[in-house]
Every structure is written in C-alpha cells, then in structure tokens.
CSV table of C-alpha atoms in Angstrom, one decimal:
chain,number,residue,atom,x,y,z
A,1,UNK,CA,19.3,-28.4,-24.0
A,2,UNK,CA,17.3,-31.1,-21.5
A,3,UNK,CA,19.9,-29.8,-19.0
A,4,UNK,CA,19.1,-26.2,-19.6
A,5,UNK,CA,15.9,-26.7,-19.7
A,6,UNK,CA,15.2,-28.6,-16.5
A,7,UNK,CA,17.6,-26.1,-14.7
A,8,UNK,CA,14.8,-23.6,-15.8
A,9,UNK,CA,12.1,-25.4,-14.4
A,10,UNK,CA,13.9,-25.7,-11.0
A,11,UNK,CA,14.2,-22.2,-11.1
A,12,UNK,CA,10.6,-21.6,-11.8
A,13,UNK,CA,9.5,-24.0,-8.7
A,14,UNK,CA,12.4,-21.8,-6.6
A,15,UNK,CA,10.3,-18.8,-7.7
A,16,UNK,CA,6.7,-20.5,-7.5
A,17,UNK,CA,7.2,-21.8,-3.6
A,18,UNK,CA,8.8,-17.9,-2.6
A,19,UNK,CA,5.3,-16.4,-4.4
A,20,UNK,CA,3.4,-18.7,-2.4
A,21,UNK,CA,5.1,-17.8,0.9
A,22,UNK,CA,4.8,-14.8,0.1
A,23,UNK,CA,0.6,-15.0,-0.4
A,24,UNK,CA,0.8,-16.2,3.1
A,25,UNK,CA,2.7,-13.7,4.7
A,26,UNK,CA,0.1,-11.1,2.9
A,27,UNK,CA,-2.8,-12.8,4.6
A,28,UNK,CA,-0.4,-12.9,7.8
A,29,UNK,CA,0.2,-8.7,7.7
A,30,UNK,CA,-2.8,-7.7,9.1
A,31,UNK,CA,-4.3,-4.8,6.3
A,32,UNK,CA,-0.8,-3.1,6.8
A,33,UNK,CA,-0.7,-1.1,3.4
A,34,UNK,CA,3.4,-1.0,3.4
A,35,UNK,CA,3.6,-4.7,4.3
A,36,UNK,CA,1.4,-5.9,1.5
A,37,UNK,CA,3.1,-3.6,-1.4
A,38,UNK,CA,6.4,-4.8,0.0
A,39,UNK,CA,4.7,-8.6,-0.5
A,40,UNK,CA,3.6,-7.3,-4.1
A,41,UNK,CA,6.7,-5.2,-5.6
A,42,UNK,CA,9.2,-8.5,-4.5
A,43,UNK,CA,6.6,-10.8,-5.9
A,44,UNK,CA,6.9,-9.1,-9.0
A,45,UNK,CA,10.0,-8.7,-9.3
A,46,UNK,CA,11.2,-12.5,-8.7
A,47,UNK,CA,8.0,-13.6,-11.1
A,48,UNK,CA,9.2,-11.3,-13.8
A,49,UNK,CA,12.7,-11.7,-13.4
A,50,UNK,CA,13.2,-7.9,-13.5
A,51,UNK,CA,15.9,-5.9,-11.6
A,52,UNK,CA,14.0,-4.0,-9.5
A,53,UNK,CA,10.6,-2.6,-7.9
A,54,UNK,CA,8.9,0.0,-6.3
A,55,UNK,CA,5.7,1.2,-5.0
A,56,UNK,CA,5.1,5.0,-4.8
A,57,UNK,CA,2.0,6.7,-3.1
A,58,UNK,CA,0.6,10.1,-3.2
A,59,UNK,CA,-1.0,12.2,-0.5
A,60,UNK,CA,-3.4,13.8,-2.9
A,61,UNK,CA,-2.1,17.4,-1.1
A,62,UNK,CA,1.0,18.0,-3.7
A,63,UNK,CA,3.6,16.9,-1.3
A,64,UNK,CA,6.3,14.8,-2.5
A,65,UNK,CA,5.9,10.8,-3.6
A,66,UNK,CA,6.2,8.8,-0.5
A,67,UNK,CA,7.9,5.4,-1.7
A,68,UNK,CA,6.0,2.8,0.3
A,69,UNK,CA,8.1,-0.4,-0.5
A,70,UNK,CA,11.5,-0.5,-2.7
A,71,UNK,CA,13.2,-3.6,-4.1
A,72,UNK,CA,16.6,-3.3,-6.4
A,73,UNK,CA,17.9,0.4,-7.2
A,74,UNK,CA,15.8,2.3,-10.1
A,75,UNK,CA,19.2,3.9,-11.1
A,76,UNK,CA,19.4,0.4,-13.5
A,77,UNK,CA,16.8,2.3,-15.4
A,78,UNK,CA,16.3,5.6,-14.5
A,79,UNK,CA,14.9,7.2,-17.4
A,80,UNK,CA,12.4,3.8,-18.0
A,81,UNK,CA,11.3,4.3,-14.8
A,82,UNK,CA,10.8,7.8,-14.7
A,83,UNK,CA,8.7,8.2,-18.1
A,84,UNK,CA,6.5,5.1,-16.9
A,85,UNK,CA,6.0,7.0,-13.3
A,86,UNK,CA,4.9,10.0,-15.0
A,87,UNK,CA,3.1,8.6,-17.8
A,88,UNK,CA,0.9,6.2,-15.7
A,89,UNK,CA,-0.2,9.1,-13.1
A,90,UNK,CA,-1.2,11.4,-16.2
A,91,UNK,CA,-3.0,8.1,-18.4
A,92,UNK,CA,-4.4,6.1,-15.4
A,93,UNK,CA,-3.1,3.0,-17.4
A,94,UNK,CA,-0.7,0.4,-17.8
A,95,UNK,CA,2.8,1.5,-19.3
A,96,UNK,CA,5.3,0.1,-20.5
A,97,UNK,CA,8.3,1.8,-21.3
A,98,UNK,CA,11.6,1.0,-23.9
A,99,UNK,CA,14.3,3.4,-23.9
A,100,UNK,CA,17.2,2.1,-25.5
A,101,UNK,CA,18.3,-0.8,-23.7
A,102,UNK,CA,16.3,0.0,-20.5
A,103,UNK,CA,12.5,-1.3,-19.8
A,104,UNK,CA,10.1,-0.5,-16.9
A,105,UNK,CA,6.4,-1.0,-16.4
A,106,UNK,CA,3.9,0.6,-14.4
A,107,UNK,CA,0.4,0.5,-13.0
A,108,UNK,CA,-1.7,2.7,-10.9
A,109,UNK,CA,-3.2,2.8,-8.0
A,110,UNK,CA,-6.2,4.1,-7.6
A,111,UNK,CA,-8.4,6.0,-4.6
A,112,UNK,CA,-11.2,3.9,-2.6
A,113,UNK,CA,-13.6,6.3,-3.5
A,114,UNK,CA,-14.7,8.6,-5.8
A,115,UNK,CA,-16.8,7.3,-9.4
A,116,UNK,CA,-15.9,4.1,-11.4
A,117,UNK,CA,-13.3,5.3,-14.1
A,118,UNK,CA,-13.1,8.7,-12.3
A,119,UNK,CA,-11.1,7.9,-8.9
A,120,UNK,CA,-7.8,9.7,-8.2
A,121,UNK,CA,-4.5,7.8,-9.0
A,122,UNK,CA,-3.0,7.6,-4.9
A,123,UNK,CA,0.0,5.8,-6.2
A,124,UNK,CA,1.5,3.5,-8.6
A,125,UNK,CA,3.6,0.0,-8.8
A,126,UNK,CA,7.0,0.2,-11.3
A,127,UNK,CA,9.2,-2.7,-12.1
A,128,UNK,CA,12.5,-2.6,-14.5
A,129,UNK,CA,15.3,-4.1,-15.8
A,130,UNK,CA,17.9,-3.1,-18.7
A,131,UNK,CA,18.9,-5.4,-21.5
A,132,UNK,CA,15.8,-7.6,-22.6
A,133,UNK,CA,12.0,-6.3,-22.6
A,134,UNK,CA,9.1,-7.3,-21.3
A,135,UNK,CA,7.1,-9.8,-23.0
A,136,UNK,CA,3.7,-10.1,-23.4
A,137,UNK,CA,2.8,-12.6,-20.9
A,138,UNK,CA,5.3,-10.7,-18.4
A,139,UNK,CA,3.2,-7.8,-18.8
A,140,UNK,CA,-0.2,-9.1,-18.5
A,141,UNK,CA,1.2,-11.1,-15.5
A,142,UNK,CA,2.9,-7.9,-14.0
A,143,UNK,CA,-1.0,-6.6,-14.8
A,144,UNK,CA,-2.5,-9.2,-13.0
A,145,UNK,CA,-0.3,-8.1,-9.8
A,146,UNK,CA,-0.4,-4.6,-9.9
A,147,UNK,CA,-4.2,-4.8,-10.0
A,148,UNK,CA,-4.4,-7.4,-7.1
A,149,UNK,CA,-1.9,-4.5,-5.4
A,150,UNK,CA,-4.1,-1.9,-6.1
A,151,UNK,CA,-7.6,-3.9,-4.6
A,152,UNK,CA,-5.3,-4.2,-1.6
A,153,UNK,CA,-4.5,-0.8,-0.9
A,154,UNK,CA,-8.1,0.2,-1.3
A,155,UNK,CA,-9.0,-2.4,1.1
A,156,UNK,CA,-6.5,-1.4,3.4
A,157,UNK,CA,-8.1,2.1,2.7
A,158,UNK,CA,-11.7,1.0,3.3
A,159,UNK,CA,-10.7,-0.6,6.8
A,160,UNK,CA,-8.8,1.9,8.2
A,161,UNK,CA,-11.9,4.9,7.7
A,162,UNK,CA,-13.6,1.8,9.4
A,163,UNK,CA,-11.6,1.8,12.3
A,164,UNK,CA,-11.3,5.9,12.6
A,165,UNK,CA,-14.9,5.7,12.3
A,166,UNK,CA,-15.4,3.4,15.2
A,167,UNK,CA,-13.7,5.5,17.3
A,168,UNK,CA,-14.6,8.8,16.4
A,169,UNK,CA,-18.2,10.8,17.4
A,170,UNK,CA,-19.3,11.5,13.6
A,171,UNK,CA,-21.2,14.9,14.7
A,172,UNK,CA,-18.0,17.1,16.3
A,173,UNK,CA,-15.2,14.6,15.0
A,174,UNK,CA,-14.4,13.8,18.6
A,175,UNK,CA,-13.0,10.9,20.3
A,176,UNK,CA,-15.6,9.3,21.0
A,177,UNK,CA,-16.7,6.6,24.5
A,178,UNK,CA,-14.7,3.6,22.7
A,179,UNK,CA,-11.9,5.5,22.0
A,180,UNK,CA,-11.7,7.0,25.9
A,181,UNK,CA,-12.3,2.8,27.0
A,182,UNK,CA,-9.2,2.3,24.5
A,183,UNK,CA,-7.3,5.1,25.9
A,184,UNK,CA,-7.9,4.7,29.3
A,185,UNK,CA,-7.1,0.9,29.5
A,186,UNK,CA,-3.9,2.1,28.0
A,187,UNK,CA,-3.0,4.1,30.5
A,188,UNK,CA,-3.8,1.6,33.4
A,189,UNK,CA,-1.7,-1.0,31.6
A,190,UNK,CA,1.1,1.7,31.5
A,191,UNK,CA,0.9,3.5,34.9
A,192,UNK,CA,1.0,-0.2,36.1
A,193,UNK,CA,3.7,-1.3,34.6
A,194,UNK,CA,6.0,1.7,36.1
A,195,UNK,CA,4.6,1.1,40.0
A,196,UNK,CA,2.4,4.4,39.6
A,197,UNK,CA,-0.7,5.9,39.8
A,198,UNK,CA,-3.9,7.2,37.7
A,199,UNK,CA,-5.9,10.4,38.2
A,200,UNK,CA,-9.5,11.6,35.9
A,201,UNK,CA,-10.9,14.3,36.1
A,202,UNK,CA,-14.2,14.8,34.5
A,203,UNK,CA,-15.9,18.4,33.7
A,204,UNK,CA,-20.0,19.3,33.5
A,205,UNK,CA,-20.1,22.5,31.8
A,206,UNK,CA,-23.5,24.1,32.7
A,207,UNK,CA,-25.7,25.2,29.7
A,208,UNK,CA,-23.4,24.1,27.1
A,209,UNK,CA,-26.2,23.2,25.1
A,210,UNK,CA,-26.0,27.1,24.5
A,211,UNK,CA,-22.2,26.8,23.0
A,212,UNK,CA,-23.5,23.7,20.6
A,213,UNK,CA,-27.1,26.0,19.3
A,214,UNK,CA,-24.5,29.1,19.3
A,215,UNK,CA,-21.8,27.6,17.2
A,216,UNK,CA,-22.1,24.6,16.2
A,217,UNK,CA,-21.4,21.3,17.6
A,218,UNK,CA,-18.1,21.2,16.3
C-alpha cells in the first residue's frame, strides 16, 4: 500500500510540474485565445485525470460551433459530452453529466460584455471520461479552471477591441493614420526584401465636406 501510495504521489508531482509549465507557457502566448484554451482543456484534463477535452466557441450569428482547442476524442463519451454541451449553453451553469458508464462536465464561457448575470454564453469548456465519475473535488477543481478559462477569453476579448480600436477612425470605421504608418512600413519592409519598388498616390477630393453633410460620414 506504501508502494502504491508513493507511486501516486510521483504521479501527482509528474502532473503538478506539467500544470506549472503550462501556466508559463499561458503567460508566454501572448492574449492568443486558441493558445490559452489549448493551455486550459490539457490542464484539465491531466489534473482531472479525464480522457479527454475540448473547448467550443460560438459566433453569436447561428453558424456552426468552432472547436477552438481539442485534447482525447469525445467519441469515449459521446452522449456525456453531448447533453453537457447542450445543457450548459441553455443553463449558463456548470454540468455535470452521468449516463451509464460515461461522465463529462462542462462550463461556459461567457461574452465580455453585456450585464452581470445577463451576458451571452460565446462558448464552453467539456471534459470526459467513461468508467468512474467525477468527484466532488474534481469538479470544483475542473470549476476553478473553466472559470480562470473563461476570464481569459474575455480578456483576450477586451484586448483585441483594444487593438481594432487603435487602429480604426471611430467616426466612419476607417483605417485610420496608425494603421496606414502600420501598413505602409509593411510594405517598405516587403518591396525591400524582393529588390523592388514603392509608389502612393494620395487624392484631395474638392468639397467633400458636401458628401460627409449629404450622407453621412460613413
């Protein structure tokens, strides 16, 4: 049993030291949504000693569930995994699920904006496994995750209107002086590069004032 036991507790460290690389590499990834769900769902998964993981995202406009990261194959518990999926984006809650000898759980993932306890569910995080459920610790770790997951993606979310909204004239929705600086360095770096050449060309439309009063600056 001492054997067993310490065998266990190596295999705990094993899993500890990966989680902690893994924190690392989420500070390492730079806001990239994907990378940092990846980071999550195999986090999970190893911590929880479950079979398998996914994030799934939604684009709010009724297209089809874009799975952002994937770890195992859901078909170990495909009805589990389906019931929590649907369950959590109709609840807004924590599931978890037991059909016959499969388990899953699931959390959601919720908008950046919109009212506390009123934002849109954008996605959700599932894990599974078949032959032994999720205990209660598991499941309020697997909580802890999902919602550390889920501050993540609306962080990613919050920067990247940031940076669209640094480049972007908020009156027409234009590109705006940065972005042309951004765009034009670009294409210096590249025409370089190949041994060419760059041309601009820049327009002064008289009385355009007349087009903006007329119709709108957009």
């Amino acid at each position: 049993q001492l054997e067993a036991r310490l065998e266990d507790l190596r295999h705990e460290r094993i899993r500890l030291a990966r989680s902690l690389r893994r924190l690392g590499e989420a500070f390492a990834s730079n806001l990239d949504r994907d990378a940092l769900l990846q980071i999550v769902v195999q986090t999970a998964v190893d911590t929880l000693g479950a079979e398998g993981g996914r994030a799934v995202l939604h684009d709010g406009a009724g297209g089809a569930p874009e799975i952002a990261a994937v770890v195992g194959d859901p078909a170990v518990a495909p009805e589990a995994v389906a019931q929590a999926e649907r369950m959590t984006s109709e609840r807004v809650s924590m599931i978890a699920i037991e059909h016959e000898d499969q388990y899953a759980m699931a959390y959601p993932l919720e908008a950046a904006d919109g009212a506390t306890g009123a934002r849109p569910v954008i996605g959700l995080v599932v894990v599974w496994r078949r032959g032994r459920a999720f205990t209660a610790n598991e499941r309020e770790l697997f909580e802890y995750l999902a919602s550390q997951a889920a501050v993540s993606v609306e962080n990613v979310g919050r920067h990247e209107v940031v940076a669209r909204e640094a480049i972007t004239d908020p009156l027409t929705g234009l590109p705006n002086r940065r972005r042309f600086d951004q765009r034009l360095q670009h294409e210096v770096d590249r025409v370089r590069s190949l041994g060419a050449s760059n041309a601009v060309v820049m327009l002064d439309i008289d009385d355009f004032k007349q087009v903006n009063d007329t119709h709108g600056h957009r």
